[in-house]
Amino acid sequence: MPAPPDVGAPDFRLYHSNALEVLAGILAGILQSPAPGQPLLAPDVVLIPQVAMRRWLQATLATRHGVAANLEFLTPGEFVGRALQANPGPGGAVEPGLDRDELDAAALQWHLYAALTDPALLSRPALATIAGHLEGDDPLRAWSLAGELATVFEKYQAWRRDWLLRWEDGADPEDPQAILWREVARGRQHRARRIQQYLARHEAPGAPLPEGLPARLCAFATLNVSPDVLRVIATQARVGTLHFFVPSPARDYWGDLQRVRARPLRHGVPQDDADEHPENRLLQGWGAAGADFMRVIGEYELVHASADLQAHVDPGEGGGALHGSLLRRLQSDLFHRRATPGFPLRDQVDRGDPSLQLHACHTRLRELQVLHDQLRGLFDDPRFDPPLEPREVAVLAPDIDEYLPYLDAVFGDRGQPGAIPYALADASPLAAEPLVEVFLKLLALPVSRFGLSEVLDLLASPPLAEASGLDPAALERLHGWLSAAGARWGLDAAHRARLQAPEDDAFTWAFALDRLLLGHASGSDGEIAGVAPLPDLEGSALDALDVLVGLLRVLARHARL
């Protein structure tokens, strides 16, 4: 590690550990004493990026001291927004001639949509490829592209501020991204420029001190933030004390970690640049973002630490009854950056080792059922001393919304004895609202093909099924009848023609309903006026068919409108 700078540097204290519990204990000790110069009732500000991590930290602090109160948790982005708002600069919150638009992803999408639908802009030769992509009658193509570009530009504001400012100054005049950015950023005070102005005013040692920042700031597990956000956070150390808690799986500095993609292959296996300095494969595979952050912190490229405290614990030396378990071995190898296992290899898999498990499940429901049973087994496992608690468990999923329909069925009855308590994070607020799904399907009516499954899924949605008094059995029989009658897609021949298909009513809804209704009215299966009746209707499914006919009339009318 480079030597810390002189004592006169801002009070920026770093704490490294491979154990979150250790970092939480240090944080608890700091929060117990009031910050110098801070009002007694003023809340302590803690930066933490994730809701689940915040809940874990609150519970840990409350467990240690009986209460965790008067704490204000902010994300790094929220803190940067406060700092920018409290220090607008000599020209006020907005420079003359610029509006107050904060060009976040939502605002960017609208501005980019306006640019992508501007014929004069798209006529420029540099945008010919984009203009070709947007040709046609699809009204959603420009909106979809605007959304993708908005996401990219929002990331640029955090990670590529220099690019955006160069583009605004006229660099890369024929670059399509530069052209679009100049179009949407013209006359607007966006976040990248505000950060540039803030750092120019307050980052230098002799510059004026920023205002409105707390006397003490604790950043807990705030990793993978952009260099600009880190630099804004570090300016707080000029007016108070910044405590920065960095969880790290390795004891030593690992900002020099060699990337897997940078190394040659030998017999299809990545090889180290120098065999005498091999790297831990797991750290290489998962540690790219962490290595970048450790490089920024450890080499003092952007921020300068006045104190650096190491509080590491070797996972291979503890564990109680689970000492020597597979997970402990992996953690210890990461801790020491070992390229080869530091423990003797086992002759066979230890099926009694609960520390690392793999389960293959055929459905999401089965995944949750297996998860529930395995968690219950871990909570009751006497080898965990002290026992494993539900608050110490985090369950991660690529898209938690996909599991919401089954979650209550498996983990429900939280008030019952022995039930596993849980809380959700990062779930869409609309995912559990059945009316939202119905509403989104109705919005798509102008481009809908009115497929058999599409319409029946809408009819079977809980709001419509409950309002119509339809049960699953009637809907199942209705699906069978419609399939037998030949309902596939399209309302009628005219509807198919509007979708650039042959103007033929075979296998449309009109075709199938004519067969079913004529068969029910006549009771015959002989051809009548060119229609082959299907006289199979009976029972309660007739009510479902009546509801379906009414629904199709309403949908067809609104699709035309």
mmCIF file of N, CA, C and O in Angstrom, residues 89-134:
data_model
loop_
_atom_site.group_PDB
_atom_site.id
_atom_site.type_symbol
_atom_site.label_atom_id
_atom_site.label_comp_id
_atom_site.label_asym_id
_atom_site.label_seq_id
_atom_site.Cartn_x
_atom_site.Cartn_y
_atom_site.Cartn_z
ATOM 1 N N GLY A 89 -23.054 27.065 -6.407
ATOM 2 C CA GLY A 89 -22.056 27.878 -7.081
ATOM 3 C C GLY A 89 -22.460 29.333 -7.146
ATOM 4 O O GLY A 89 -23.580 29.727 -6.798
ATOM 5 N N PRO A 90 -21.565 30.180 -7.608
ATOM 6 C CA PRO A 90 -21.842 31.625 -7.609
ATOM 7 C C PRO A 90 -22.992 32.032 -8.511
ATOM 8 O O PRO A 90 -23.637 33.038 -8.281
ATOM 9 N N GLY A 91 -23.294 31.217 -9.521
ATOM 10 C CA GLY A 91 -24.374 31.594 -10.424
ATOM 11 C C GLY A 91 -25.733 31.126 -9.975
ATOM 12 O O GLY A 91 -26.698 31.258 -10.713
ATOM 13 N N GLY A 92 -25.854 30.545 -8.773
ATOM 14 C CA GLY A 92 -27.127 30.022 -8.320
ATOM 15 C C GLY A 92 -27.257 28.569 -8.692
ATOM 16 O O GLY A 92 -26.357 27.938 -9.234
ATOM 17 N N ALA A 93 -28.427 28.015 -8.394
ATOM 18 C CA ALA A 93 -28.632 26.592 -8.624
ATOM 19 C C ALA A 93 -28.551 26.227 -10.095
ATOM 20 O O ALA A 93 -28.185 25.131 -10.458
ATOM 21 N N VAL A 94 -28.881 27.175 -10.966
ATOM 22 C CA VAL A 94 -28.859 26.914 -12.401
ATOM 23 C C VAL A 94 -28.160 28.073 -13.087
ATOM 24 O O VAL A 94 -28.446 29.231 -12.810
ATOM 25 N N GLU A 95 -27.239 27.770 -13.983
ATOM 26 C CA GLU A 95 -26.554 28.818 -14.715
ATOM 27 C C GLU A 95 -27.531 29.572 -15.609
ATOM 28 O O GLU A 95 -28.526 29.021 -16.064
ATOM 29 N N PRO A 96 -27.248 30.849 -15.875
ATOM 30 C CA PRO A 96 -28.140 31.604 -16.757
ATOM 31 C C PRO A 96 -28.260 30.929 -18.116
ATOM 32 O O PRO A 96 -27.291 30.461 -18.705
ATOM 33 N N GLY A 97 -29.488 30.856 -18.609
ATOM 34 C CA GLY A 97 -29.741 30.250 -19.906
ATOM 35 C C GLY A 97 -29.972 28.760 -19.878
ATOM 36 O O GLY A 97 -30.250 28.155 -20.913
ATOM 37 N N LEU A 98 -29.835 28.130 -18.700
ATOM 38 C CA LEU A 98 -30.046 26.695 -18.590
ATOM 39 C C LEU A 98 -31.294 26.420 -17.772
ATOM 40 O O LEU A 98 -31.568 27.132 -16.805
ATOM 41 N N ASP A 99 -32.070 25.400 -18.164
ATOM 42 C CA ASP A 99 -33.257 25.078 -17.384
ATOM 43 C C ASP A 99 -32.895 24.091 -16.280
ATOM 44 O O ASP A 99 -31.761 23.678 -16.123
ATOM 45 N N ARG A 100 -33.888 23.702 -15.494
ATOM 46 C CA ARG A 100 -33.653 22.881 -14.300
ATOM 47 C C ARG A 100 -33.780 21.392 -14.571
ATOM 48 O O ARG A 100 -33.840 20.617 -13.634
ATOM 49 N N ASP A 101 -33.803 20.993 -15.815
ATOM 50 C CA ASP A 101 -33.982 19.584 -16.148
ATOM 51 C C ASP A 101 -32.795 18.769 -15.661
ATOM 52 O O ASP A 101 -31.650 19.044 -16.006
ATOM 53 N N GLU A 102 -33.064 17.740 -14.837
ATOM 54 C CA GLU A 102 -32.003 16.911 -14.249
ATOM 55 C C GLU A 102 -31.754 15.687 -15.118
ATOM 56 O O GLU A 102 -31.660 14.673 -14.661
ATOM 57 N N LEU A 103 -31.956 15.608 -16.319
ATOM 58 C CA LEU A 103 -31.568 14.583 -17.280
ATOM 59 C C LEU A 103 -31.289 13.216 -16.681
ATOM 60 O O LEU A 103 -30.225 12.627 -16.897
ATOM 61 N N ASP A 104 -32.241 12.717 -15.885
ATOM 62 C CA ASP A 104 -32.136 11.326 -15.465
ATOM 63 C C ASP A 104 -32.653 10.440 -16.593
ATOM 64 O O ASP A 104 -32.980 10.921 -17.687
ATOM 65 N N ALA A 105 -32.718 9.136 -16.346
ATOM 66 C CA ALA A 105 -33.072 8.211 -17.427
ATOM 67 C C ALA A 105 -34.470 8.494 -17.979
ATOM 68 O O ALA A 105 -34.693 8.435 -19.194
ATOM 69 N N ALA A 106 -35.426 8.817 -17.092
ATOM 70 C CA ALA A 106 -36.799 9.065 -17.551
ATOM 71 C C ALA A 106 -36.865 10.311 -18.427
ATOM 72 O O ALA A 106 -37.484 10.306 -19.504
ATOM 73 N N ALA A 107 -36.226 11.404 -17.970
ATOM 74 C CA ALA A 107 -36.238 12.637 -18.765
ATOM 75 C C ALA A 107 -35.451 12.464 -20.061
ATOM 76 O O ALA A 107 -35.853 12.948 -21.128
ATOM 77 N N LEU A 108 -34.325 11.757 -19.980
ATOM 78 C CA LEU A 108 -33.521 11.530 -21.179
ATOM 79 C C LEU A 108 -34.304 10.784 -22.247
ATOM 80 O O LEU A 108 -34.175 11.072 -23.446
ATOM 81 N N GLN A 109 -35.124 9.818 -21.835
ATOM 82 C CA GLN A 109 -35.862 9.048 -22.831
ATOM 83 C C GLN A 109 -36.805 9.937 -23.627
ATOM 84 O O GLN A 109 -36.908 9.798 -24.852
ATOM 85 N N TRP A 110 -37.473 10.866 -22.947
ATOM 86 C CA TRP A 110 -38.385 11.761 -23.669
ATOM 87 C C TRP A 110 -37.610 12.690 -24.610
ATOM 88 O O TRP A 110 -38.020 12.907 -25.759
ATOM 89 N N HIS A 111 -36.503 13.248 -24.131
ATOM 90 C CA HIS A 111 -35.728 14.151 -24.989
ATOM 91 C C HIS A 111 -35.123 13.397 -26.169
ATOM 92 O O HIS A 111 -35.084 13.921 -27.295
ATOM 93 N N LEU A 112 -34.638 12.185 -25.926
ATOM 94 C CA LEU A 112 -34.088 11.397 -27.027
ATOM 95 C C LEU A 112 -35.176 10.980 -28.013
ATOM 96 O O LEU A 112 -34.939 10.926 -29.227
ATOM 97 N N TYR A 113 -36.365 10.693 -27.504
ATOM 98 C CA TYR A 113 -37.476 10.350 -28.402
ATOM 99 C C TYR A 113 -37.793 11.531 -29.321
ATOM 100 O O TYR A 113 -38.034 11.352 -30.524
ATOM 101 N N ALA A 114 -37.781 12.733 -28.748
ATOM 102 C CA ALA A 114 -38.021 13.918 -29.585
ATOM 103 C C ALA A 114 -36.930 14.066 -30.645
ATOM 104 O O ALA A 114 -37.211 14.423 -31.797
ATOM 105 N N ALA A 115 -35.683 13.776 -30.264
ATOM 106 C CA ALA A 115 -34.587 13.879 -31.230
ATOM 107 C C ALA A 115 -34.691 12.806 -32.309
ATOM 108 O O ALA A 115 -34.455 13.070 -33.500
ATOM 109 N N LEU A 116 -35.065 11.594 -31.924
ATOM 110 C CA LEU A 116 -35.131 10.492 -32.874
ATOM 111 C C LEU A 116 -36.334 10.578 -33.798
ATOM 112 O O LEU A 116 -36.418 9.822 -34.774
ATOM 113 N N THR A 117 -37.271 11.440 -33.500
ATOM 114 C CA THR A 117 -38.421 11.654 -34.389
ATOM 115 C C THR A 117 -38.335 12.991 -35.121
ATOM 116 O O THR A 117 -39.322 13.444 -35.699
ATOM 117 N N ASP A 118 -37.166 13.614 -35.083
ATOM 118 C CA ASP A 118 -36.943 14.891 -35.765
ATOM 119 C C ASP A 118 -36.357 14.605 -37.146
ATOM 120 O O ASP A 118 -35.195 14.196 -37.260
ATOM 121 N N PRO A 119 -37.115 14.786 -38.225
ATOM 122 C CA PRO A 119 -36.604 14.455 -39.575
ATOM 123 C C PRO A 119 -35.360 15.251 -39.932
ATOM 124 O O PRO A 119 -34.466 14.731 -40.603
ATOM 125 N N ALA A 120 -35.283 16.514 -39.499
ATOM 126 C CA ALA A 120 -34.116 17.332 -39.845
ATOM 127 C C ALA A 120 -32.846 16.761 -39.226
ATOM 128 O O ALA A 120 -31.787 16.730 -39.864
ATOM 129 N N LEU A 121 -32.933 16.309 -37.970
ATOM 130 C CA LEU A 121 -31.758 15.737 -37.317
ATOM 131 C C LEU A 121 -31.374 14.409 -37.957
ATOM 132 O O LEU A 121 -30.182 14.135 -38.202
ATOM 133 N N LEU A 122 -32.359 13.558 -38.236
ATOM 134 C CA LEU A 122 -32.070 12.243 -38.802
ATOM 135 C C LEU A 122 -31.569 12.325 -40.239
ATOM 136 O O LEU A 122 -31.031 11.342 -40.763
ATOM 137 N N SER A 123 -31.722 13.468 -40.886
ATOM 138 C CA SER A 123 -31.230 13.610 -42.265
ATOM 139 C C SER A 123 -29.721 13.784 -42.322
ATOM 140 O O SER A 123 -29.138 13.727 -43.414
ATOM 141 N N ARG A 124 -29.056 13.981 -41.188
ATOM 142 C CA ARG A 124 -27.603 14.126 -41.181
ATOM 143 C C ARG A 124 -26.948 12.801 -41.575
ATOM 144 O O ARG A 124 -27.388 11.724 -41.133
ATOM 145 N N PRO A 125 -25.930 12.842 -42.402
ATOM 146 C CA PRO A 125 -25.300 11.584 -42.850
ATOM 147 C C PRO A 125 -24.787 10.714 -41.712
ATOM 148 O O PRO A 125 -24.835 9.486 -41.802
ATOM 149 N N ALA A 126 -24.307 11.311 -40.628
ATOM 150 C CA ALA A 126 -23.757 10.535 -39.522
ATOM 151 C C ALA A 126 -24.824 9.681 -38.842
ATOM 152 O O ALA A 126 -24.498 8.692 -38.170
ATOM 153 N N LEU A 127 -26.107 10.055 -38.991
ATOM 154 C CA LEU A 127 -27.198 9.321 -38.350
ATOM 155 C C LEU A 127 -27.956 8.442 -39.339
ATOM 156 O O LEU A 127 -29.084 8.036 -39.059
ATOM 157 N N ALA A 128 -27.338 8.155 -40.471
ATOM 158 C CA ALA A 128 -28.037 7.380 -41.495
ATOM 159 C C ALA A 128 -28.383 5.979 -40.996
ATOM 160 O O ALA A 128 -29.473 5.460 -41.280
ATOM 161 N N THR A 129 -27.489 5.351 -40.241
ATOM 162 C CA THR A 129 -27.769 4.002 -39.729
ATOM 163 C C THR A 129 -28.957 4.018 -38.775
ATOM 164 O O THR A 129 -29.834 3.149 -38.826
ATOM 165 N N ILE A 130 -28.997 5.008 -37.883
ATOM 166 C CA ILE A 130 -30.115 5.121 -36.951
ATOM 167 C C ILE A 130 -31.399 5.411 -37.707
ATOM 168 O O ILE A 130 -32.464 4.841 -37.411
ATOM 169 N N ALA A 131 -31.337 6.295 -38.690
ATOM 170 C CA ALA A 131 -32.533 6.621 -39.471
ATOM 171 C C ALA A 131 -33.058 5.392 -40.193
ATOM 172 O O ALA A 131 -34.270 5.161 -40.273
ATOM 173 N N GLY A 132 -32.138 4.564 -40.720
ATOM 174 C CA GLY A 132 -32.571 3.334 -41.377
ATOM 175 C C GLY A 132 -33.238 2.370 -40.413
ATOM 176 O O GLY A 132 -34.205 1.692 -40.762
ATOM 177 N N HIS A 133 -32.718 2.311 -39.184
ATOM 178 C CA HIS A 133 -33.327 1.427 -38.181
ATOM 179 C C HIS A 133 -34.734 1.882 -37.822
ATOM 180 O O HIS A 133 -35.608 1.050 -37.532
ATOM 181 N N LEU A 134 -34.977 3.183 -37.847
ATOM 182 C CA LEU A 134 -36.265 3.729 -37.418
ATOM 183 C C LEU A 134 -37.287 3.778 -38.550
ATOM 184 O O LEU A 134 -38.431 4.184 -38.315
#
